[in-house]
Short mmCIF file of the C-alpha atoms (twelve columns), coordinates in Angstrom:
data_MODEL
# 
_entry.id   MODEL 
# 
loop_
_atom_site.group_PDB 
_atom_site.id 
_atom_site.type_symbol 
_atom_site.label_atom_id 
_atom_site.label_alt_id 
_atom_site.label_comp_id 
_atom_site.label_asym_id 
_atom_site.label_seq_id 
_atom_site.Cartn_x 
_atom_site.Cartn_y 
_atom_site.Cartn_z 
_atom_site.pdbx_PDB_model_num 
ATOM 1   C CA . MET A 1   -10.053 137.496 242.804 1 
ATOM 2   C CA . ALA A 2   -10.262 133.462 241.836 1 
ATOM 3   C CA . THR A 3   -13.579 132.453 240.108 1 
ATOM 4   C CA . ALA A 4   -14.912 128.913 241.191 1 
ATOM 5   C CA . ALA A 5   -12.663 126.885 237.894 1 
ATOM 6   C CA . ASP A 6   -9.697  127.980 239.995 1 
ATOM 7   C CA . TYR A 7   -10.394 125.977 243.127 1 
ATOM 8   C CA . VAL A 8   -10.970 122.524 240.879 1 
ATOM 9   C CA . GLY A 9   -8.816  119.495 241.634 1 
ATOM 10  C CA . LYS A 10  -7.309  121.592 244.184 1 
ATOM 11  C CA . ASN A 11  -6.146  120.243 247.726 1 
ATOM 12  C CA . CYS A 12  -8.226  121.641 250.580 1 
ATOM 13  C CA . PRO A 13  -5.424  123.426 253.137 1 
ATOM 14  C CA . TYR A 14  -7.191  123.248 255.314 1 
ATOM 15  C CA . CYS A 15  -7.802  119.277 256.089 1 
ATOM 16  C CA . GLY A 16  -4.727  118.217 253.270 1 
ATOM 17  C CA . ALA A 17  -7.678  115.948 251.458 1 
ATOM 18  C CA . ILE A 18  -6.756  116.070 247.864 1 
ATOM 19  C CA . ASP A 19  -8.699  116.929 244.907 1 
ATOM 20  C CA . SER A 20  -11.103 117.040 247.415 1 
ATOM 21  C CA . ILE A 21  -12.507 120.838 246.509 1 
ATOM 22  C CA . GLU A 22  -15.934 121.413 245.128 1 
ATOM 23  C CA . THR A 23  -17.257 124.572 243.805 1 
ATOM 24  C CA . ASP A 24  -21.013 125.867 243.993 1 
ATOM 25  C CA . GLU A 25  -21.004 128.648 241.161 1 
ATOM 26  C CA . ALA A 26  -24.615 129.664 242.595 1 
ATOM 27  C CA . ARG A 27  -23.520 131.238 246.067 1 
ATOM 28  C CA . GLY A 28  -19.985 131.938 244.419 1 
ATOM 29  C CA . GLU A 29  -17.843 129.542 247.205 1 
ATOM 30  C CA . ALA A 30  -15.752 126.522 247.122 1 
ATOM 31  C CA . ALA A 31  -15.443 124.114 250.132 1 
ATOM 32  C CA . CYS A 32  -13.915 120.912 250.805 1 
ATOM 33  C CA . VAL A 33  -15.743 117.982 251.087 1 
ATOM 34  C CA . ASN A 34  -13.976 115.696 252.849 1 
ATOM 35  C CA . CYS A 35  -14.252 118.288 256.077 1 
ATOM 36  C CA . ALA A 36  -16.889 120.375 255.612 1 
ATOM 37  C CA . THR A 37  -14.860 123.364 254.748 1 
ATOM 38  C CA . VAL A 38  -15.652 126.510 253.149 1 
ATOM 39  C CA . VAL A 39  -12.654 127.844 251.912 1 
ATOM 40  C CA . ALA A 40  -12.880 130.502 249.828 1 
ATOM 41  C CA . MET A 41  -16.477 132.351 249.159 1 
ATOM 42  C CA . GLY A 42  -17.588 135.957 246.995 1 
ATOM 43  C CA . LEU A 43  -16.002 133.792 244.382 1 
ATOM 44  C CA . GLU A 44  -17.926 135.507 241.185 1 
ATOM 45  C CA . GLU A 45  -17.170 138.458 242.316 1 
ATOM 46  C CA . ASN A 46  -13.849 140.666 240.738 1 
ATOM 47  C CA . VAL A 47  -12.919 143.651 239.483 1 
ATOM 48  C CA . ALA A 48  -14.620 143.403 236.402 1 
ATOM 49  C CA . THR A 49  -18.751 142.048 237.312 1 
ATOM 50  C CA . ARG A 50  -18.117 144.869 240.105 1 
ATOM 51  C CA . LEU A 51  -17.139 148.109 237.437 1 
ATOM 52  C CA . LEU A 52  -20.191 146.382 235.489 1 
ATOM 53  C CA . ARG A 53  -22.966 146.142 238.733 1 
ATOM 54  C CA . HIS A 54  -21.531 149.512 239.953 1 
ATOM 55  C CA . PRO A 55  -20.815 152.431 236.596 1 
ATOM 56  C CA . ASN A 56  -19.446 154.428 239.629 1 
ATOM 57  C CA . ALA A 57  -17.115 152.025 241.028 1 
ATOM 58  C CA . ALA A 58  -13.383 153.015 239.040 1 
ATOM 59  C CA . ALA A 59  -13.929 156.512 239.657 1 
ATOM 60  C CA . SER A 60  -14.997 157.341 243.448 1 
ATOM 61  C CA . ALA A 61  -12.135 153.231 243.792 1 
ATOM 62  C CA . PHE A 62  -9.619  155.780 242.401 1 
ATOM 63  C CA . SER A 63  -10.658 159.162 243.642 1 
ATOM 64  C CA . ALA A 64  -11.200 157.815 246.919 1 
ATOM 65  C CA . GLY A 65  -8.237  156.039 247.088 1 
ATOM 66  C CA . PRO A 66  -6.948  153.163 249.323 1 
ATOM 67  C CA . PHE A 67  -4.171  155.074 251.607 1 
ATOM 68  C CA . GLY A 68  -6.158  158.509 251.838 1 
ATOM 69  C CA . ASP A 69  -7.028  161.602 250.057 1 
ATOM 70  C CA . THR A 70  -6.009  161.381 246.799 1 
ATOM 71  C CA . ALA A 71  -8.922  162.651 244.544 1 
ATOM 72  C CA . LYS A 72  -5.859  165.129 243.318 1 
ATOM 73  C CA . TYR A 73  -3.535  162.398 241.868 1 
ATOM 74  C CA . ALA A 74  -5.865  160.020 241.005 1 
ATOM 75  C CA . LYS A 75  -6.339  161.359 236.754 1 
ATOM 76  C CA . THR A 76  -2.238  161.618 236.652 1 
ATOM 77  C CA . LYS A 77  -0.799  159.734 234.082 1 
ATOM 78  C CA . LEU A 78  2.198   157.157 234.809 1 
ATOM 79  C CA . HIS A 79  5.095   156.623 232.597 1 
ATOM 80  C CA . PRO A 80  4.425   153.682 230.238 1 
ATOM 81  C CA . ARG A 81  7.335   151.839 231.631 1 
ATOM 82  C CA . MET A 82  5.669   152.736 234.854 1 
ATOM 83  C CA . SER A 83  2.330   151.023 233.866 1 
ATOM 84  C CA . ALA A 84  3.726   147.885 232.761 1 
ATOM 85  C CA . GLN A 85  6.575   147.742 234.897 1 
ATOM 86  C CA . LEU A 86  3.264   147.681 237.820 1 
ATOM 87  C CA . GLU A 87  1.488   145.226 235.860 1 
ATOM 88  C CA . VAL A 88  4.501   142.725 235.315 1 
ATOM 89  C CA . PHE A 89  5.887   142.239 238.610 1 
ATOM 90  C CA . PHE A 90  1.914   142.093 239.929 1 
ATOM 91  C CA . ARG A 91  1.511   138.991 237.573 1 
ATOM 92  C CA . LEU A 92  4.747   137.284 237.994 1 
ATOM 93  C CA . SER A 93  4.137   137.651 241.229 1 
ATOM 94  C CA . ARG A 94  1.491   135.059 241.401 1 
ATOM 95  C CA . ARG A 95  -0.852  137.110 243.876 1 
ATOM 96  C CA . HIS A 96  -4.189  136.819 242.206 1 
ATOM 97  C CA . ASP A 97  -5.765  139.385 244.250 1 
ATOM 98  C CA . GLU A 98  -6.262  142.701 241.981 1 
ATOM 99  C CA . ALA A 99  -7.329  144.487 244.449 1 
ATOM 100 C CA . ILE A 100 -3.214  144.807 244.933 1 
ATOM 101 C CA . LEU A 101 -2.543  145.649 241.224 1 
ATOM 102 C CA . ARG A 102 -5.351  148.668 241.881 1 
ATOM 103 C CA . ASP A 103 -4.095  149.876 245.194 1 
ATOM 104 C CA . ALA A 104 -0.370  149.843 243.759 1 
ATOM 105 C CA . ILE A 105 -1.580  151.758 241.022 1 
ATOM 106 C CA . ALA A 106 -3.099  154.495 242.777 1 
ATOM 107 C CA . LEU A 107 0.165   154.550 245.120 1 
ATOM 108 C CA . ALA A 108 2.519   155.118 241.850 1 
ATOM 109 C CA . LYS A 109 0.438   157.597 241.311 1 
ATOM 110 C CA . HIS A 110 -0.430  159.529 244.569 1 
ATOM 111 C CA . PHE A 111 4.240   159.406 244.496 1 
ATOM 112 C CA . VAL A 112 4.376   160.369 240.726 1 
ATOM 113 C CA . GLY A 113 1.301   163.443 240.991 1 
ATOM 114 C CA . PHE A 114 3.514   164.501 244.581 1 
ATOM 115 C CA . ARG A 115 7.293   164.877 243.064 1 
ATOM 116 C CA . ARG A 116 5.643   166.518 240.069 1 
ATOM 117 C CA . GLU A 117 3.802   169.596 242.475 1 
ATOM 118 C CA . ARG A 118 7.264   170.044 243.857 1 
ATOM 119 C CA . GLY A 119 9.039   170.191 240.340 1 
ATOM 120 C CA . MET A 120 10.736  167.300 241.399 1 
ATOM 121 C CA . ARG A 121 12.273  164.553 238.912 1 
ATOM 122 C CA . VAL A 122 10.402  160.801 239.403 1 
ATOM 123 C CA . GLU A 123 12.981  158.645 238.480 1 
ATOM 124 C CA . HIS A 124 13.847  154.862 238.921 1 
ATOM 125 C CA . GLN A 125 10.535  153.971 237.506 1 
ATOM 126 C CA . THR A 126 11.295  150.294 237.593 1 
ATOM 127 C CA . GLU A 127 12.252  150.697 241.592 1 
ATOM 128 C CA . VAL A 128 9.020   152.372 242.549 1 
ATOM 129 C CA . ALA A 129 7.079   150.237 240.333 1 
ATOM 130 C CA . ALA A 130 8.548   147.209 242.504 1 
ATOM 131 C CA . ALA A 131 7.870   149.459 245.653 1 
ATOM 132 C CA . SER A 132 4.703   149.974 244.749 1 
ATOM 133 C CA . VAL A 133 3.841   146.323 244.080 1 
ATOM 134 C CA . MET A 134 4.663   145.465 247.747 1 
ATOM 135 C CA . LEU A 135 3.159   148.308 250.253 1 
ATOM 136 C CA . ALA A 136 -0.166  147.548 248.228 1 
ATOM 137 C CA . ALA A 137 0.075   143.415 248.433 1 
ATOM 138 C CA . GLU A 138 1.887   143.889 252.526 1 
ATOM 139 C CA . ARG A 139 -1.043  146.298 252.949 1 
ATOM 140 C CA . LEU A 140 -3.428  143.887 252.453 1 
ATOM 141 C CA . GLY A 141 -2.003  140.880 253.782 1 
ATOM 142 C CA . GLN A 142 0.196   138.837 251.835 1 
ATOM 143 C CA . PRO A 143 3.648   140.314 251.414 1 
ATOM 144 C CA . ILE A 144 5.969   139.983 248.644 1 
ATOM 145 C CA . PRO A 145 9.603   139.859 249.713 1 
ATOM 146 C CA . LEU A 146 12.285  141.609 248.504 1 
ATOM 147 C CA . SER A 147 14.323  138.781 248.016 1 
ATOM 148 C CA . GLU A 148 11.460  137.938 245.807 1 
ATOM 149 C CA . MET A 149 11.170  140.927 243.422 1 
ATOM 150 C CA . ARG A 150 14.659  140.700 243.118 1 
ATOM 151 C CA . VAL A 151 14.645  137.416 240.820 1 
ATOM 152 C CA . LEU A 152 11.406  138.400 239.173 1 
ATOM 153 C CA . ASP A 153 13.565  141.572 238.535 1 
ATOM 154 C CA . GLY A 154 17.365  140.560 238.409 1 
ATOM 155 C CA . THR A 155 17.679  144.472 237.587 1 
ATOM 156 C CA . LEU A 156 16.147  146.072 240.962 1 
ATOM 157 C CA . LYS A 157 18.199  148.934 242.270 1 
ATOM 158 C CA . ASP A 158 18.046  150.127 245.570 1 
ATOM 159 C CA . VAL A 159 13.849  149.468 246.000 1 
ATOM 160 C CA . GLU A 160 14.119  150.293 249.970 1 
ATOM 161 C CA . SER A 161 15.282  153.840 249.206 1 
ATOM 162 C CA . ARG A 162 12.133  154.336 246.336 1 
ATOM 163 C CA . ARG A 163 9.897   152.466 249.269 1 
ATOM 164 C CA . GLN A 164 11.181  155.118 252.132 1 
ATOM 165 C CA . GLU A 165 9.983   157.560 249.849 1 
ATOM 166 C CA . ILE A 166 6.505   156.289 248.715 1 
ATOM 167 C CA . LEU A 167 5.680   156.057 252.279 1 
ATOM 168 C CA . ASP A 168 6.735   159.528 252.429 1 
ATOM 169 C CA . ALA A 169 3.879   161.177 250.444 1 
ATOM 170 C CA . THR A 170 1.534   159.247 250.684 1 
ATOM 171 C CA . ASN A 171 1.515   159.850 254.812 1 
ATOM 172 C CA . LEU A 172 1.507   155.743 255.208 1 
ATOM 173 C CA . GLY A 173 4.759   155.498 257.847 1 
ATOM 174 C CA . GLU A 174 2.496   155.041 260.982 1 
ATOM 175 C CA . GLU A 175 0.051   152.791 259.605 1 
ATOM 176 C CA . MET A 176 2.789   150.569 258.065 1 
ATOM 177 C CA . ALA A 177 5.128   150.944 261.470 1 
ATOM 178 C CA . GLN A 178 2.008   149.449 262.794 1 
ATOM 179 C CA . MET A 179 1.197   146.861 259.988 1 
ATOM 180 C CA . ALA A 180 4.694   144.876 260.435 1 
ATOM 181 C CA . LYS A 181 3.735   142.921 263.270 1 
ATOM 182 C CA . HIS A 182 1.464   140.984 260.474 1 
ATOM 183 C CA . TYR A 183 4.838   140.561 257.981 1 
ATOM 184 C CA . ALA A 184 5.892   137.667 259.626 1 
ATOM 185 C CA . PRO A 185 2.946   135.616 260.017 1 
ATOM 186 C CA . ASN A 186 1.756   136.611 256.786 1 
ATOM 187 C CA . LEU A 187 4.303   135.980 255.183 1 
ATOM 188 C CA . ILE A 188 4.294   131.926 257.194 1 
ATOM 189 C CA . HIS A 189 0.481   131.539 255.895 1 
ATOM 190 C CA . TYR A 190 1.527   132.074 251.796 1 
ATOM 191 C CA . TYR A 191 4.558   129.844 252.759 1 
ATOM 192 C CA . VAL A 192 2.049   127.362 254.217 1 
ATOM 193 C CA . ARG A 193 -0.288  127.240 251.433 1 
ATOM 194 C CA . LEU A 194 2.826   127.462 248.626 1 
ATOM 195 C CA . LEU A 195 4.026   123.732 249.820 1 
ATOM 196 C CA . GLN A 196 0.537   122.969 249.207 1 
ATOM 197 C CA . LEU A 197 0.784   121.899 253.208 1 
ATOM 198 C CA . PRO A 198 -2.493  121.424 255.780 1 
ATOM 199 C CA . LEU A 199 -2.933  125.056 257.151 1 
ATOM 200 C CA . ILE A 200 -4.606  123.261 260.480 1 
ATOM 201 C CA . ARG A 201 -1.494  121.701 260.917 1 
ATOM 202 C CA . TYR A 202 1.592   123.836 260.297 1 
ATOM 203 C CA . GLU A 203 0.981   126.915 260.502 1 
ATOM 204 C CA . MET A 204 0.982   127.973 264.338 1 
ATOM 205 C CA . PRO A 205 3.670   126.095 264.202 1 
ATOM 206 C CA . CYS A 206 6.277   127.699 262.134 1 
ATOM 207 C CA . LEU A 207 5.320   130.674 263.706 1 
ATOM 208 C CA . ALA A 208 6.573   128.692 267.220 1 
ATOM 209 C CA . LEU A 209 9.054   128.053 265.046 1 
ATOM 210 C CA . PHE A 210 9.793   131.344 263.887 1 
ATOM 211 C CA . ARG A 211 9.527   132.829 267.464 1 
ATOM 212 C CA . ALA A 212 11.733  130.822 268.423 1 
ATOM 213 C CA . ILE A 213 14.707  131.521 265.959 1 
ATOM 214 C CA . ARG A 214 13.747  135.422 266.662 1 
ATOM 215 C CA . GLN A 215 15.296  134.294 270.429 1 
ATOM 216 C CA . CYS A 216 17.654  132.515 269.703 1 
ATOM 217 C CA . GLU A 217 19.852  135.030 267.400 1 
ATOM 218 C CA . SER A 218 21.542  136.626 270.952 1 
ATOM 219 C CA . LYS A 219 21.911  133.052 273.036 1 
ATOM 220 C CA . PRO A 220 25.807  131.358 273.048 1 
ATOM 221 C CA . GLY A 221 25.758  128.474 271.172 1 
ATOM 222 C CA . PRO A 222 26.844  126.545 267.661 1 
ATOM 223 C CA . GLY A 223 24.865  128.897 264.777 1 
ATOM 224 C CA . ALA A 224 23.688  131.104 266.574 1 
ATOM 225 C CA . SER A 225 26.082  134.189 265.035 1 
ATOM 226 C CA . GLU A 226 24.862  133.444 262.000 1 
ATOM 227 C CA . LEU A 227 21.046  133.103 262.224 1 
ATOM 228 C CA . ALA A 228 21.155  136.782 263.827 1 
ATOM 229 C CA . VAL A 229 22.642  137.726 259.949 1 
ATOM 230 C CA . PHE A 230 18.834  136.596 258.130 1 
ATOM 231 C CA . VAL A 231 16.499  139.598 257.508 1 
ATOM 232 C CA . GLU A 232 13.221  138.710 258.906 1 
ATOM 233 C CA . ALA A 233 12.114  137.326 255.428 1 
ATOM 234 C CA . GLU A 234 14.423  134.670 255.627 1 
ATOM 235 C CA . LYS A 235 13.621  133.499 258.772 1 
ATOM 236 C CA . VAL A 236 10.433  132.541 257.850 1 
ATOM 237 C CA . VAL A 237 11.913  130.838 254.882 1 
ATOM 238 C CA . MET A 238 14.132  128.840 257.931 1 
ATOM 239 C CA . ALA A 239 10.373  128.254 260.084 1 
ATOM 240 C CA . VAL A 240 8.550   126.668 257.042 1 
ATOM 241 C CA . LEU A 241 11.163  124.033 255.367 1 
ATOM 242 C CA . LEU A 242 12.150  123.610 259.185 1 
ATOM 243 C CA . ALA A 243 8.677   122.131 259.718 1 
ATOM 244 C CA . ARG A 244 8.518   120.465 256.557 1 
ATOM 245 C CA . THR A 245 11.530  118.345 257.038 1 
ATOM 246 C CA . GLU A 246 13.267  118.830 260.073 1 
ATOM 247 C CA . PRO A 247 12.091  114.475 262.360 1 
ATOM 248 C CA . ARG A 248 13.750  116.413 265.245 1 
ATOM 249 C CA . LEU A 249 10.624  119.578 266.240 1 
ATOM 250 C CA . ARG A 250 7.887   117.740 266.548 1 
ATOM 251 C CA . TRP A 251 4.185   118.957 267.706 1 
ATOM 252 C CA . PRO A 252 0.636   117.392 268.900 1 
ATOM 253 C CA . ASN A 253 -0.788  117.226 264.859 1 
ATOM 254 C CA . LYS A 254 2.312   116.916 263.142 1 
ATOM 255 C CA . PRO A 255 1.168   114.604 260.482 1 
ATOM 256 C CA . PRO A 256 3.390   111.287 260.719 1 
ATOM 257 C CA . PRO A 257 6.396   110.187 257.833 1 
ATOM 258 C CA . PRO A 258 5.342   108.328 255.596 1 
ATOM 259 C CA . ALA A 259 5.563   104.129 256.144 1 
ATOM 260 C CA . ASP A 260 8.267   103.972 252.692 1 
ATOM 261 C CA . PRO A 261 11.513  106.302 253.093 1 
ATOM 262 C CA . SER A 262 11.773  106.288 250.084 1 
ATOM 263 C CA . ALA A 263 8.477   108.510 249.801 1 
ATOM 264 C CA . GLU A 264 10.307  111.317 251.587 1 
ATOM 265 C CA . PRO A 265 11.497  112.926 248.545 1 
ATOM 266 C CA . SER A 266 14.960  114.310 249.345 1 
ATOM 267 C CA . ARG A 267 15.786  117.708 251.451 1 
ATOM 268 C CA . ALA A 268 17.932  119.904 248.805 1 
ATOM 269 C CA . THR A 269 14.525  118.293 246.515 1 
ATOM 270 C CA . LEU A 270 12.194  119.889 248.420 1 
ATOM 271 C CA . TYR A 271 14.488  123.321 249.459 1 
ATOM 272 C CA . SER A 272 14.769  123.275 245.087 1 
ATOM 273 C CA . GLY A 273 11.583  122.912 245.104 1 
ATOM 274 C CA . PHE A 274 10.404  125.680 247.037 1 
ATOM 275 C CA . ALA A 275 13.243  127.870 246.642 1 
ATOM 276 C CA . SER A 276 11.043  127.963 242.553 1 
ATOM 277 C CA . SER A 277 7.564   128.256 243.475 1 
ATOM 278 C CA . ALA A 278 8.513   131.177 245.799 1 
ATOM 279 C CA . HIS A 279 10.676  133.267 243.835 1 
ATOM 280 C CA . LEU A 280 13.976  132.239 245.910 1 
ATOM 281 C CA . GLN A 281 17.450  131.785 245.039 1 
ATOM 282 C CA . PRO A 282 17.716  128.542 245.365 1 
ATOM 283 C CA . VAL A 283 21.624  128.726 245.737 1 
ATOM 284 C CA . ARG A 284 20.218  131.280 248.747 1 
ATOM 285 C CA . VAL A 285 17.916  129.224 249.755 1 
ATOM 286 C CA . GLU A 286 20.618  125.948 250.326 1 
ATOM 287 C CA . LYS A 287 22.812  128.199 252.409 1 
ATOM 288 C CA . LEU A 288 20.152  129.261 255.038 1 
ATOM 289 C CA . MET A 289 18.600  126.050 255.788 1 
ATOM 290 C CA . ARG A 290 22.294  124.558 255.860 1 
ATOM 291 C CA . VAL A 291 22.072  127.031 258.841 1 
ATOM 292 C CA . ALA A 292 18.857  126.335 260.122 1 
ATOM 293 C CA . GLU A 293 19.967  122.622 260.495 1 
ATOM 294 C CA . ARG A 294 23.164  123.103 262.902 1 
ATOM 295 C CA . ALA A 295 21.009  125.476 264.872 1 
ATOM 296 C CA . VAL A 296 18.172  123.071 265.381 1 
ATOM 297 C CA . PRO A 297 19.699  121.570 268.815 1 
ATOM 298 C CA . LEU A 298 19.646  125.897 269.887 1 
ATOM 299 C CA . ILE A 299 15.980  126.289 268.542 1 
ATOM 300 C CA . ARG A 300 14.755  123.183 269.355 1 
ATOM 301 C CA . PRO A 301 14.502  123.455 273.131 1 
ATOM 302 C CA . GLU A 302 13.153  127.551 272.354 1 
ATOM 303 C CA . PHE A 303 10.138  125.963 270.421 1 
ATOM 304 C CA . GLU A 304 8.901   122.564 272.823 1 
ATOM 305 C CA . ARG A 305 8.715   125.713 275.188 1 
ATOM 306 C CA . LEU A 306 6.750   128.065 273.179 1 
ATOM 307 C CA . MET A 307 4.462   124.923 271.982 1 
ATOM 308 C CA . GLN A 308 3.896   125.142 275.936 1 
ATOM 309 C CA . THR A 309 2.841   128.640 276.489 1 
ATOM 310 C CA . PRO A 310 -0.513  129.437 276.349 1 
ATOM 311 C CA . GLU A 311 -0.876  131.168 272.547 1 
ATOM 312 C CA . PHE A 312 0.489   128.245 271.065 1 
ATOM 313 C CA . ALA A 313 -1.046  125.744 273.192 1 
ATOM 314 C CA . MET A 314 -4.677  126.557 272.681 1 
ATOM 315 C CA . ALA A 315 -3.987  127.716 269.334 1 
ATOM 316 C CA . ALA A 316 -1.960  124.442 267.914 1 
ATOM 317 C CA . VAL A 317 -6.132  122.641 269.014 1 
ATOM 318 C CA . HIS A 318 -8.748  125.251 268.515 1 
ATOM 319 C CA . THR A 319 -8.009  127.830 266.007 1 
ATOM 320 C CA . MET A 320 -4.810  126.646 263.669 1 
ATOM 321 C CA . GLY A 321 -5.359  127.827 260.185 1 
ATOM 322 C CA . GLU A 322 -6.701  131.366 261.409 1 
ATOM 323 C CA . ALA A 323 -5.513  134.463 259.923 1 
ATOM 324 C CA . VAL A 324 -5.718  138.002 259.061 1 
ATOM 325 C CA . VAL A 325 -7.313  138.133 256.023 1 
ATOM 326 C CA . SER A 326 -6.641  141.585 254.996 1 
ATOM 327 C CA . MET A 327 -5.932  144.604 256.334 1 
ATOM 328 C CA . THR A 328 -7.929  147.911 257.339 1 
ATOM 329 C CA . VAL A 329 -8.228  149.426 254.083 1 
ATOM 330 C CA . LYS A 330 -10.787 151.485 251.534 1 
ATOM 331 C CA . THR A 331 -13.191 150.482 249.737 1 
ATOM 332 C CA . GLU A 332 -14.876 151.705 246.008 1 
ATOM 333 C CA . ASP A 333 -17.827 152.740 248.158 1 
ATOM 334 C CA . THR A 334 -14.830 153.931 250.660 1 
ATOM 335 C CA . LYS A 335 -16.087 152.534 254.139 1 
ATOM 336 C CA . SER A 336 -13.405 151.116 256.322 1 
ATOM 337 C CA . TYR A 337 -13.601 147.102 257.303 1 
ATOM 338 C CA . ALA A 338 -12.242 145.835 260.227 1 
ATOM 339 C CA . PRO A 339 -9.654  142.871 259.483 1 
ATOM 340 C CA . VAL A 340 -11.544 139.604 258.168 1 
ATOM 341 C CA . LYS A 341 -10.738 136.745 259.870 1 
ATOM 342 C CA . SER A 342 -11.165 133.091 259.434 1 
ATOM 343 C CA . GLU A 343 -13.585 131.478 261.952 1 
ATOM 344 C CA . PRO A 344 -11.241 128.620 264.600 1 
ATOM 345 C CA . ILE A 345 -11.219 125.543 262.438 1 
ATOM 346 C CA . PRO A 346 -11.918 122.092 264.719 1 
ATOM 347 C CA . THR A 347 -9.389  119.022 264.741 1 
ATOM 348 C CA . SER A 348 -12.025 116.874 264.242 1 
ATOM 349 C CA . ALA A 349 -14.035 117.587 261.307 1 
ATOM 350 C CA . PRO A 350 -17.008 116.125 260.224 1 
ATOM 351 C CA . SER A 351 -16.540 113.713 257.176 1 
ATOM 352 C CA . ALA A 352 -17.651 113.591 253.329 1 
ATOM 353 C CA . PRO A 353 -21.224 112.599 253.806 1 
ATOM 354 C CA . ASN A 354 -21.826 108.388 252.852 1 
ATOM 355 C CA . ILE A 355 -23.951 107.028 249.733 1 
ATOM 356 C CA . ALA A 356 -26.619 106.438 252.007 1 
ATOM 357 C CA . GLY A 357 -26.520 109.752 253.307 1 
ATOM 358 C CA . GLY A 358 -26.260 111.347 250.136 1 
ATOM 359 C CA . ASN A 359 -29.198 113.533 249.429 1 
ATOM 360 C CA . ARG A 360 -28.865 115.244 253.011 1 
ATOM 361 C CA . LYS A 361 -27.267 118.750 252.698 1 
ATOM 362 C CA . ARG A 362 -23.952 119.026 253.652 1 
ATOM 363 C CA . SER A 363 -23.103 121.325 257.050 1 
ATOM 364 C CA . ARG A 364 -20.196 123.698 256.285 1 
ATOM 365 C CA . SER A 365 -18.202 125.675 258.624 1 
ATOM 366 C CA . ARG A 366 -18.129 129.671 257.071 1 
ATOM 367 C CA . SER A 367 -14.085 129.464 257.290 1 
ATOM 368 C CA . THR A 368 -13.410 132.460 254.841 1 
ATOM 369 C CA . THR A 369 -9.551  131.979 253.601 1 
ATOM 370 C CA . PRO A 370 -7.618  134.439 251.477 1 
ATOM 371 C CA . GLN A 371 -6.303  133.995 247.513 1 
ATOM 372 C CA . VAL A 372 -2.917  134.029 248.688 1 
ATOM 373 C CA . PRO A 373 -2.085  133.821 252.295 1 
ATOM 374 C CA . PRO A 374 -2.208  135.520 255.691 1 
ATOM 375 C CA . SER A 375 -1.762  135.525 259.570 1 
ATOM 376 C CA . SER A 376 -2.531  137.323 262.424 1 
ATOM 377 C CA . ALA A 377 0.522   136.673 265.282 1 
ATOM 378 C CA . SER A 378 2.132   139.855 266.381 1 
ATOM 379 C CA . GLN A 379 5.112   140.307 265.724 1 
ATOM 380 C CA . GLU A 380 8.344   143.405 264.333 1 
ATOM 381 C CA . ARG A 381 9.351   143.017 260.499 1 
# 
């Protein structure tokens, strides 16, 4: 998990204020001095400190497992190549929650132990490691698309088959099917933060755009049939980049364009920069955005209709930025915790205290935000 130092000099993900994050190491909090929102809490809490305070935490965590009774597989030894790949995929993905790596290791041990128990060989070590990291990240609300994994390792082959084998061995199929509806919202949350856009202004419109794109697939019109060929993660990319670059798409609190048009980077530059940050192929991003731009006349009416529905009309004003931090998981204390949601963020947040009021304690809204992304709207994978 992150430390206070990780937030020094960062922009606020809610109001967009530049270099506005102030950290309080005593409380383990990071807060925006502009809108007074606490953007992270528990920063002093990480895997190392938990194990120091609770010497038996590691044993209990792996014996109970994050997805059921895996005590008999806790001592399973992984092949050095698989162990190394688990670590590499986690580090390269830049998801900073150490729980992802911990759960990926537990998943891999369960799968390997299950296969050995039945006298079955464990092949495709790299693909098993990739599938384990993807499953662990998705369960914790921080999905890693397969397209990103293939950029991280161009030698990957049939990861989807290995994923299904792990689901069968760990009996996670039903749980992951239920969690599939959170995949797109969580990925939107991650990409909006990756672009350093204010969540309060972009997250819900991006979700509405994603739904509009999906609903336009079967409609007659230019670009509709082309939209249908892209997978869910690519439609998320379309939604986020259209929200960022397309002037024809408007909503009430969308930031105005810069007064000087030359200050705005070109679309090609934005697409290339996003592809690099998100570990996606630039050529693929450019291709899907060409399709998305042609389909804007078809997408726009559906998007505007969705933004008028109660779900988005209310959320756009009152609860933008509300996101699922993580799904119910087993911790080292083997207790289940329900999904944690951030509190609604008001559109008119209090300003930073002035010099005259500098001695007064700043009020802070308690809004817990995850290390990297998620959101909670309903959507099938």
